[in-house]
CSV table of C-alpha atoms in Angstrom, one decimal:
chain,number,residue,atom,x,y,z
A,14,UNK,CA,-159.7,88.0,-43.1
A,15,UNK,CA,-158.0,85.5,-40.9
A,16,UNK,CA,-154.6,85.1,-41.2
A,17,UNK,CA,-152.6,82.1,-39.7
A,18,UNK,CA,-148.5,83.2,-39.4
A,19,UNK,CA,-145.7,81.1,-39.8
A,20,UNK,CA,-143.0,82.3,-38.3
A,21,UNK,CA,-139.2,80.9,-39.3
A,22,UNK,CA,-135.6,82.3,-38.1
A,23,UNK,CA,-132.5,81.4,-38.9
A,24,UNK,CA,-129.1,82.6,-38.0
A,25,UNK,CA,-128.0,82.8,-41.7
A,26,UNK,CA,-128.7,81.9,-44.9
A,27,UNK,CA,-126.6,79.0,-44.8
A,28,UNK,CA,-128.2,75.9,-45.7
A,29,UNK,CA,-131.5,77.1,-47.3
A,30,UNK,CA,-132.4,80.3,-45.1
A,31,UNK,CA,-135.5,80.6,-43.2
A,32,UNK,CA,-137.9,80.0,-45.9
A,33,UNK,CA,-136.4,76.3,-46.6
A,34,UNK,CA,-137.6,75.2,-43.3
A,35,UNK,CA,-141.5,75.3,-45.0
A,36,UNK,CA,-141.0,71.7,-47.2
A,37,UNK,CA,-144.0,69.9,-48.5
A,38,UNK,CA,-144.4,67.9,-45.4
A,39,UNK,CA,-144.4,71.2,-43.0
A,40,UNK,CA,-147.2,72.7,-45.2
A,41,UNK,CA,-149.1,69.7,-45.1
A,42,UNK,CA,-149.1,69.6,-41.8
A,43,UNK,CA,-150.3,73.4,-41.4
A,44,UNK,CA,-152.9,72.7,-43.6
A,45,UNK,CA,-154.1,70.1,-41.7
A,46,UNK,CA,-154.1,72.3,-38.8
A,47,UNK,CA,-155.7,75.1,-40.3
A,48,UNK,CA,-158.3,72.8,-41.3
A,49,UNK,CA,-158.8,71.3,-38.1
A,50,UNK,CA,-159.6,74.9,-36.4
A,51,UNK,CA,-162.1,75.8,-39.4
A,52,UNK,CA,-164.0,73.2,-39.3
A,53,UNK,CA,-164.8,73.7,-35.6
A,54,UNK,CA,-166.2,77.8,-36.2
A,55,UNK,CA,-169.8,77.8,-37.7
A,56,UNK,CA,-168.9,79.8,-40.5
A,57,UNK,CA,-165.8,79.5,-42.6
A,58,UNK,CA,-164.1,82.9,-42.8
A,59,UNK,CA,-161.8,84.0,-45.4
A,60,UNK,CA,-158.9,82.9,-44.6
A,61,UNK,CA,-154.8,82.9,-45.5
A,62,UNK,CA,-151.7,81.2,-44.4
A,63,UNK,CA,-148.6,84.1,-44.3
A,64,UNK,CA,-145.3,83.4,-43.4
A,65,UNK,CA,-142.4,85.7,-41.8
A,66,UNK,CA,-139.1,84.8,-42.3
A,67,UNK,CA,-136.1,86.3,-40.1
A,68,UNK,CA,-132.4,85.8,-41.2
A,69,UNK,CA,-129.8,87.2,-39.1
A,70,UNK,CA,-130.0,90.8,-38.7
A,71,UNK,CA,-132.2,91.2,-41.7
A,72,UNK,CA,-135.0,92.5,-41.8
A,73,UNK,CA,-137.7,90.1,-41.5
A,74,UNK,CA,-139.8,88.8,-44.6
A,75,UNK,CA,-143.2,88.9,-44.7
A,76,UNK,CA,-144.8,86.8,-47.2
A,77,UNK,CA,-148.9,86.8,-48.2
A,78,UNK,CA,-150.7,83.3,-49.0
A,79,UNK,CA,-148.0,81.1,-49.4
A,80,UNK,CA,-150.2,78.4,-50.4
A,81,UNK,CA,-151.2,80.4,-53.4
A,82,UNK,CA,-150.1,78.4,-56.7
């Protein structure tokens, strides 16, 4: 499987933590991307988008297929 990471960090969870940095637009925009690089391989592997979040000294998030609904 291919796995493209988003990576976030914050300082704190003030104002939405790490994970409210990934709006609507910001997903659109790595979909686009991810997109982009398939459609140049001959084959279409199986593929996911993850995302690891870091807040402060916590330990950091790690979060499978955030575009799964």
């Amino acid at each position: 499987t291919l796995v493209f990471v988003e990576v976030r960090q914050r300082v704190s969870a003030s104002f939405g933590g790490a994970g409210a940095g990934i709006c609507r637009q910001k997903r659109e925009r790595m979909e686009r991307a991810v997109g982009r690089y398939l459609s140049g391989l001959p084959t279409t592997p199986a593929c996911r988008v993850d995302a690891v979040l870091f807040e402060g000294g916590r330990k950091p998030e790690w979060i499978k297929n955030i575009f799964a609904d």
